[in-house]
CSV table of C-alpha atoms in Angstrom, one decimal:
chain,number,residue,atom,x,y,z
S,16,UNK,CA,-35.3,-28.0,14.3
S,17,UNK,CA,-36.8,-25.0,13.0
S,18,UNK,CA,-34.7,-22.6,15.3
S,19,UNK,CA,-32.0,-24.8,14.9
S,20,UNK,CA,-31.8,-24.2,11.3
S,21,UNK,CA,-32.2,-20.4,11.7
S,22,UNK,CA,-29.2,-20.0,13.8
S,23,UNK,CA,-27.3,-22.3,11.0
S,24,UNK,CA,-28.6,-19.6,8.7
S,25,UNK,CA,-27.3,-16.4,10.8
S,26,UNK,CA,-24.2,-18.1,11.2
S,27,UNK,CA,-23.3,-18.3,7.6
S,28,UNK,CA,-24.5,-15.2,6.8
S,29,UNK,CA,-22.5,-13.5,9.6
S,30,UNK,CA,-19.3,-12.1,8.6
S,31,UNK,CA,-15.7,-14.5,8.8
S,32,UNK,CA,-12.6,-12.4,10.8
S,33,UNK,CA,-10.9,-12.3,7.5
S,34,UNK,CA,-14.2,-10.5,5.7
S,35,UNK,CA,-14.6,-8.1,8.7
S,36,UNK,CA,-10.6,-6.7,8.4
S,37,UNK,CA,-11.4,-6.1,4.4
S,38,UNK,CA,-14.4,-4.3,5.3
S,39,UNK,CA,-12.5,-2.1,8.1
S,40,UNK,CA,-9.5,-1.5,6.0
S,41,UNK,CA,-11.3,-0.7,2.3
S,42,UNK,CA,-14.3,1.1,4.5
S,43,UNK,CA,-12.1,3.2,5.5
S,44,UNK,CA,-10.6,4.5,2.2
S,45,UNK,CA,-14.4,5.8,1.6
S,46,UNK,CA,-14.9,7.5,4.8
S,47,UNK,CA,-11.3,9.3,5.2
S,48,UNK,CA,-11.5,10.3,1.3
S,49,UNK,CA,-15.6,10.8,0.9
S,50,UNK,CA,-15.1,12.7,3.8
S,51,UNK,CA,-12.1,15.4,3.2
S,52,UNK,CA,-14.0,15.5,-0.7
S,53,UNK,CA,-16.9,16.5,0.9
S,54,UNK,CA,-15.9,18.9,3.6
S,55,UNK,CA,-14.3,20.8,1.1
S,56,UNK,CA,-17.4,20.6,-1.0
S,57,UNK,CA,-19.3,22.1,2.3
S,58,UNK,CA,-17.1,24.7,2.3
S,59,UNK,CA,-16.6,26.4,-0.5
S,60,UNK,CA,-15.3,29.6,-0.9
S,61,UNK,CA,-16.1,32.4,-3.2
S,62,UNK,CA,-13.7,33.1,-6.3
S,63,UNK,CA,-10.3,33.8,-5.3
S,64,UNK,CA,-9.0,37.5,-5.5
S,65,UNK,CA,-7.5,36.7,-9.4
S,66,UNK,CA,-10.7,35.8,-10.5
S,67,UNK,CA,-9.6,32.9,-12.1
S,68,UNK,CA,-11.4,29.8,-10.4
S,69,UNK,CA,-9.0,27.5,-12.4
S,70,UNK,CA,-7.9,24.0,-10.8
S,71,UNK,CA,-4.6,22.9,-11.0
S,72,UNK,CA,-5.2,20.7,-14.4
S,73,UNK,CA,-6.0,23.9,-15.8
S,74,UNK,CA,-2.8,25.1,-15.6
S,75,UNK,CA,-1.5,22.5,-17.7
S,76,UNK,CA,-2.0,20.6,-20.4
S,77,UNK,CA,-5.1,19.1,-20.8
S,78,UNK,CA,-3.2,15.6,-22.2
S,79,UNK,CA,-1.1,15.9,-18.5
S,80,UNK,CA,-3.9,16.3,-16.7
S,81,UNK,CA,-6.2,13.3,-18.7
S,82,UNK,CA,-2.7,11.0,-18.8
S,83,UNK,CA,-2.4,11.4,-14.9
S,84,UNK,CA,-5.7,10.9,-14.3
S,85,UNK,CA,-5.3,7.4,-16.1
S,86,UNK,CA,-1.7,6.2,-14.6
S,87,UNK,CA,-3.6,6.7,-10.6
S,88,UNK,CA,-6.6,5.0,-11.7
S,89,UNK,CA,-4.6,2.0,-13.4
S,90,UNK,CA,-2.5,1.8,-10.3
S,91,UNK,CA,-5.8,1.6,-8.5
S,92,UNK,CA,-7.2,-1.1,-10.5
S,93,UNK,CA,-3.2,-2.9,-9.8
S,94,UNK,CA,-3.9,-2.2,-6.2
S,95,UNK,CA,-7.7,-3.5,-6.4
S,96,UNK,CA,-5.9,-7.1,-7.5
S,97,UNK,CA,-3.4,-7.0,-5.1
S,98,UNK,CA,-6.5,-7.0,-2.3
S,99,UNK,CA,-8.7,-9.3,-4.0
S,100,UNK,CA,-8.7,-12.5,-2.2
S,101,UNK,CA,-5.6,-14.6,-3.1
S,102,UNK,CA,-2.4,-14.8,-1.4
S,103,UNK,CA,0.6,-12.3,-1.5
S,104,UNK,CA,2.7,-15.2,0.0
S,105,UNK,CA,2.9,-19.1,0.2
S,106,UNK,CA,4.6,-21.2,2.3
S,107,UNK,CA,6.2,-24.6,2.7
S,108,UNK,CA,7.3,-27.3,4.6
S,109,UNK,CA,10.5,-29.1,3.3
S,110,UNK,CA,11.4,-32.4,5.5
S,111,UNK,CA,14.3,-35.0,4.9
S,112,UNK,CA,14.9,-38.1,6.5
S,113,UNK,CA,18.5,-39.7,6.7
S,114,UNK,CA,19.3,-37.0,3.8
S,115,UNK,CA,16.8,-38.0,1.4
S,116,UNK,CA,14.1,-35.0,1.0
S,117,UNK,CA,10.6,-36.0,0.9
S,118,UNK,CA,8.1,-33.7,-1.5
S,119,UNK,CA,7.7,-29.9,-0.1
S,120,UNK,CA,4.0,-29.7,1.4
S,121,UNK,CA,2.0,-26.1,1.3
S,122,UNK,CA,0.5,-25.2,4.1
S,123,UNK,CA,-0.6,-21.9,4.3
S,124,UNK,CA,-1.0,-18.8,1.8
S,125,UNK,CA,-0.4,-15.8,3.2
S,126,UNK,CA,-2.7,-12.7,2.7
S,127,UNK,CA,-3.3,-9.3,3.9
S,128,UNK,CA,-6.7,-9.9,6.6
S,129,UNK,CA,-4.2,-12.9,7.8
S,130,UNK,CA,-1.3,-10.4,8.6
S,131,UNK,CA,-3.9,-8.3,10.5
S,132,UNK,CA,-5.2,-10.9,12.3
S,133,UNK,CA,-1.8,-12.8,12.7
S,134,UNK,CA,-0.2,-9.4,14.1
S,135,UNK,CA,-3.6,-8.8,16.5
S,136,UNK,CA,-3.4,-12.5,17.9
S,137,UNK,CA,0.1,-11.3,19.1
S,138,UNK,CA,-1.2,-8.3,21.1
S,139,UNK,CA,0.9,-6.2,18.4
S,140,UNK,CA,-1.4,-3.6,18.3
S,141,UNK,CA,0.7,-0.5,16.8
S,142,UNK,CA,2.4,-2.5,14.1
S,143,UNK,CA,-0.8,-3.9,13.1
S,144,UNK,CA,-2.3,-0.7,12.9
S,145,UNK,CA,0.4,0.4,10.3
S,146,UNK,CA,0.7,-2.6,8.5
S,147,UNK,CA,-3.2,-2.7,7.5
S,148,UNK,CA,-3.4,0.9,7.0
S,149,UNK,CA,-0.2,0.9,5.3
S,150,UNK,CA,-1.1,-1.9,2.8
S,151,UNK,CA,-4.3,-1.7,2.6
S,152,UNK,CA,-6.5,1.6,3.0
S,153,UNK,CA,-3.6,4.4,2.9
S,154,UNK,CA,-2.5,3.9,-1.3
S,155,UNK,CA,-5.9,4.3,-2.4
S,156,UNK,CA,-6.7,7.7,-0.2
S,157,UNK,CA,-3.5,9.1,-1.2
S,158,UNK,CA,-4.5,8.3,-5.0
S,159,UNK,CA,-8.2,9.5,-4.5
S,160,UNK,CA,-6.7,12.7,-2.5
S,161,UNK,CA,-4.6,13.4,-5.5
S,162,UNK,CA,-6.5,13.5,-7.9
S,163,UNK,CA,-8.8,15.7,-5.9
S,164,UNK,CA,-6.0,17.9,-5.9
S,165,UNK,CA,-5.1,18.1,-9.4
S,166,UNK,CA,-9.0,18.5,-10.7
S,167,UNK,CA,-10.5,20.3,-7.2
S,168,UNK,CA,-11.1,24.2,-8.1
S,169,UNK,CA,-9.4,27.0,-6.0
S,170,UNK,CA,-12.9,27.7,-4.5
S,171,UNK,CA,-13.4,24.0,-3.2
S,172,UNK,CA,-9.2,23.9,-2.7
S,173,UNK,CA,-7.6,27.4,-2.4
S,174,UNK,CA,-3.6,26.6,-3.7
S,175,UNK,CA,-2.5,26.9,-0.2
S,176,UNK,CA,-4.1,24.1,1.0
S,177,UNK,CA,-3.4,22.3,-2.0
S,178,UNK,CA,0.1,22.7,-1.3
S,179,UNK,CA,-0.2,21.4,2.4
S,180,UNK,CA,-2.3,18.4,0.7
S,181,UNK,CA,0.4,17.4,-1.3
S,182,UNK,CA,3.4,17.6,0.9
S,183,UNK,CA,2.0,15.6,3.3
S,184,UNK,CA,0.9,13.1,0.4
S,185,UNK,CA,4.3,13.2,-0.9
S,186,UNK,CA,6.0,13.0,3.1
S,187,UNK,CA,3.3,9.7,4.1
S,188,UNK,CA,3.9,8.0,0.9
S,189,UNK,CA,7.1,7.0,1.7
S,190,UNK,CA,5.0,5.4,4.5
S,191,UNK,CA,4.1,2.5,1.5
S,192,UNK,CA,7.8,1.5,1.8
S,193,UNK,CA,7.2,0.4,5.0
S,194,UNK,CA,5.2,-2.2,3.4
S,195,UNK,CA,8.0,-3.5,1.0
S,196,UNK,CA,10.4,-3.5,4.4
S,197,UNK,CA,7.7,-5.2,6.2
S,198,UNK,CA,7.2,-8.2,4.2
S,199,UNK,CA,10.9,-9.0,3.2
S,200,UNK,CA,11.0,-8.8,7.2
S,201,UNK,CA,8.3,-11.6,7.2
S,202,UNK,CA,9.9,-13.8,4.8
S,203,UNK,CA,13.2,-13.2,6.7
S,204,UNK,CA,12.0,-14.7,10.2
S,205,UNK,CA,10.4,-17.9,8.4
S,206,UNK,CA,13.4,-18.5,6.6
S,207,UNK,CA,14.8,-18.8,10.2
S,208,UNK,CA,12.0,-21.4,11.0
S,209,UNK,CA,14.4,-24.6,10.9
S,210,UNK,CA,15.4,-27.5,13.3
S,211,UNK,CA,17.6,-30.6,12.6
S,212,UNK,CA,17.0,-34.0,15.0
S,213,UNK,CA,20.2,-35.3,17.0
S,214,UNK,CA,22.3,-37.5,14.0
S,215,UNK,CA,22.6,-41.0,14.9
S,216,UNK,CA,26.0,-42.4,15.0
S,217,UNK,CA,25.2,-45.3,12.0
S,218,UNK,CA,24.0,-42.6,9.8
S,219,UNK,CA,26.1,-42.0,7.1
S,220,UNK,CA,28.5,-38.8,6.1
S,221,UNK,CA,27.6,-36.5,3.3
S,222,UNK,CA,30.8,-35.9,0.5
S,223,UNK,CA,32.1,-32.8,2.9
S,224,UNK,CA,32.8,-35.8,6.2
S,225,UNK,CA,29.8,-34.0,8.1
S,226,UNK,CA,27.1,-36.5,9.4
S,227,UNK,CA,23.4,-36.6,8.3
S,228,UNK,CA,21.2,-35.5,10.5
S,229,UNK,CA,18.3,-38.4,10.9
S,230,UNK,CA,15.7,-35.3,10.1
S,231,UNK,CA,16.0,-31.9,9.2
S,232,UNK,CA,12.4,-29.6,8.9
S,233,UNK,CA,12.8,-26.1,6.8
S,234,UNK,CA,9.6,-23.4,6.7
S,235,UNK,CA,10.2,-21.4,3.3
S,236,UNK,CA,8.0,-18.5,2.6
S,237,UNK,CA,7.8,-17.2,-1.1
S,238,UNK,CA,6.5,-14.2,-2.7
S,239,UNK,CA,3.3,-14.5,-5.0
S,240,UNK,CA,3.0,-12.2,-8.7
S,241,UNK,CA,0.6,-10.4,-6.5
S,242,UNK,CA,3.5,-8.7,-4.2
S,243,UNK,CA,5.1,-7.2,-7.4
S,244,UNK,CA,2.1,-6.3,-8.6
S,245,UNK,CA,2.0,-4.2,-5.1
S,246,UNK,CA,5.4,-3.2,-5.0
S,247,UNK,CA,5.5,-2.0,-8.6
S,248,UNK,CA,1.9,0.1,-8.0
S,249,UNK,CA,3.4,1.4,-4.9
S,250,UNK,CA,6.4,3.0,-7.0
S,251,UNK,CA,4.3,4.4,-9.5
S,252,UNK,CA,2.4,5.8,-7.0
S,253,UNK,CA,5.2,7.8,-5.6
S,254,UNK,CA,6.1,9.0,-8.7
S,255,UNK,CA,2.5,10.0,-9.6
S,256,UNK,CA,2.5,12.6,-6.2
S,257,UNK,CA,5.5,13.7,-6.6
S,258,UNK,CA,4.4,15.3,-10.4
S,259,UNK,CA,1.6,16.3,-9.1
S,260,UNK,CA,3.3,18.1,-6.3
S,261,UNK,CA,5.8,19.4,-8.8
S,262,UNK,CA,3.2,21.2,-11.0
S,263,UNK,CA,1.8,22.3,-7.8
S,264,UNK,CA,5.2,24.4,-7.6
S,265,UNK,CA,5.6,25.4,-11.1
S,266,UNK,CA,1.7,26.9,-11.2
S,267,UNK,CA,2.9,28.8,-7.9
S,268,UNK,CA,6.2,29.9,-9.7
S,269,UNK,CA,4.0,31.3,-12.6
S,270,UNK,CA,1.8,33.1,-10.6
S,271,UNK,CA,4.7,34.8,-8.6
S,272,UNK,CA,5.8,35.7,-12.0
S,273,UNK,CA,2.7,37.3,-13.5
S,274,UNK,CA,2.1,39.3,-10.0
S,275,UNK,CA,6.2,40.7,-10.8
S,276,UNK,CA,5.2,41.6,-14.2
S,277,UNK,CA,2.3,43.2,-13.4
S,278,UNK,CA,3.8,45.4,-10.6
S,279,UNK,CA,7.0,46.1,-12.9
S,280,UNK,CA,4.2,47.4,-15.3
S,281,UNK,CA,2.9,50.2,-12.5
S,282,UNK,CA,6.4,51.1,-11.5
């Protein structure tokens, strides 16, 4: 009975399907960012030609710098709610009988590790592989990334690479749309999720003349406070690489400009 209880034991400690994608998709976020942080840490470079070791924050104000800083790690915290257990989506089943409609009944909620799983049960590997980095792991490296960028040194992030960074932060973030697509897609094809039983000849005629049917079944799906809480983090987050890309350019511009002066000044 011992052994019996043990392996009760194990088996509640082990890890539920659900658990496991959370820990795969949020695991993630630490090894892709931890990671390109930390080669970049590895590799530092000496001070760059100008002398000036400045980061991009540097270059502007230090209220622009301290007020981005906030707005990415509020839409963080808005992303951290969005994947803490609770549904982004409920549905229901509506049934009527002879026309009369009988109370809805829930019966499911809908959340991220579910879509994973959902989407793997269908042998839909490459969309599953998008939607779960897409919604889950990929808005918080491209926030952590960012910010690395604006704060990072030009000895741990020469402005070059910086640039590079950015682009492709500004290019893949329109990969978060996807996600807004994706799920007005889902509640699309349940909406389509209906079937009416042949109508009986006694039953009667609704005020249009068209019969009854004896039972009609409807599958709605609807969207929880949670998806626009995501969608609306997701939009900020756009916004917040795309200034950060932009002062990217204008402390390139500035450069250019002081390197002009300072030739016209030997000519």
């Amino acid at each position: 009975s011992s052994a019996a209880g043990g392996g009760g034991g194990e088996e509640g400690r082990a890890l539920s399907p659900a658990a496991a994608v959370t820990v795969v998709l949020y695991g993630s976020v630490v090894l892709v960012a931890g990671g390109v942080v930390g080669w970049h840490l590895l590799r530092r470079q000496g001070v760059p030609a100008s002398g000036v070791d400045a980061s991009l924050a540097a270059a502007r104000p230090i209220w622009h710098a301290l007020l981005m800083t906030a707005v990415c790690v509020c839409v963080m915290g808005m992303l951290t709610v969005y994947a803490s257990p609770g549904a982004f989506a409920t549905s229901s089943v509506g049934l009527s009988l002879a026309g009369h409609e009988l109370p809805r009944v829930q019966v499911m909620q809908i959340e991220l590790p579910e879509i994973v799983l959902m989407l793997w049960d269908a042998e839909a590997y490459p969309l599953m592989a998008v939607a779960g980095f897409s919604m889950g792991s990929w808005p918080f490296i491209k926030l952590l990334l960012t910010l690395f960028s604006l704060w990072a040194p030009a000895s741990v992030l020469p402005p070059a690479r910086r640039g590079r960074l950015l682009l492709w932060f500004d290019l893949l973030g329109k990969v978060s749309l996807f996600d807004i697509l994706f799920e007005y897609i889902l509640l699309a094809v349940f909406a389509l999720v209906s079937a009416d039983l042949p109508t009986l000849p006694e039953l009667r005629h609704d005020s249009c003349g068209r019969t009854v049917p004896f039972a009609h079944f409807a599958l709605d799906v609807h969207f929880t406070w949670r998806t626009w809480l995501f969608i609306t983090a997701t939009a900020i987050s756009l916004l917040c690489t795309n200034v950060v890309n932009h002062w990217h350019q204008l402390a390139l511009l500035s450069e250019r400009r002081d390197f002009a002066r300072r030739v016209a000044g030997l000519v």
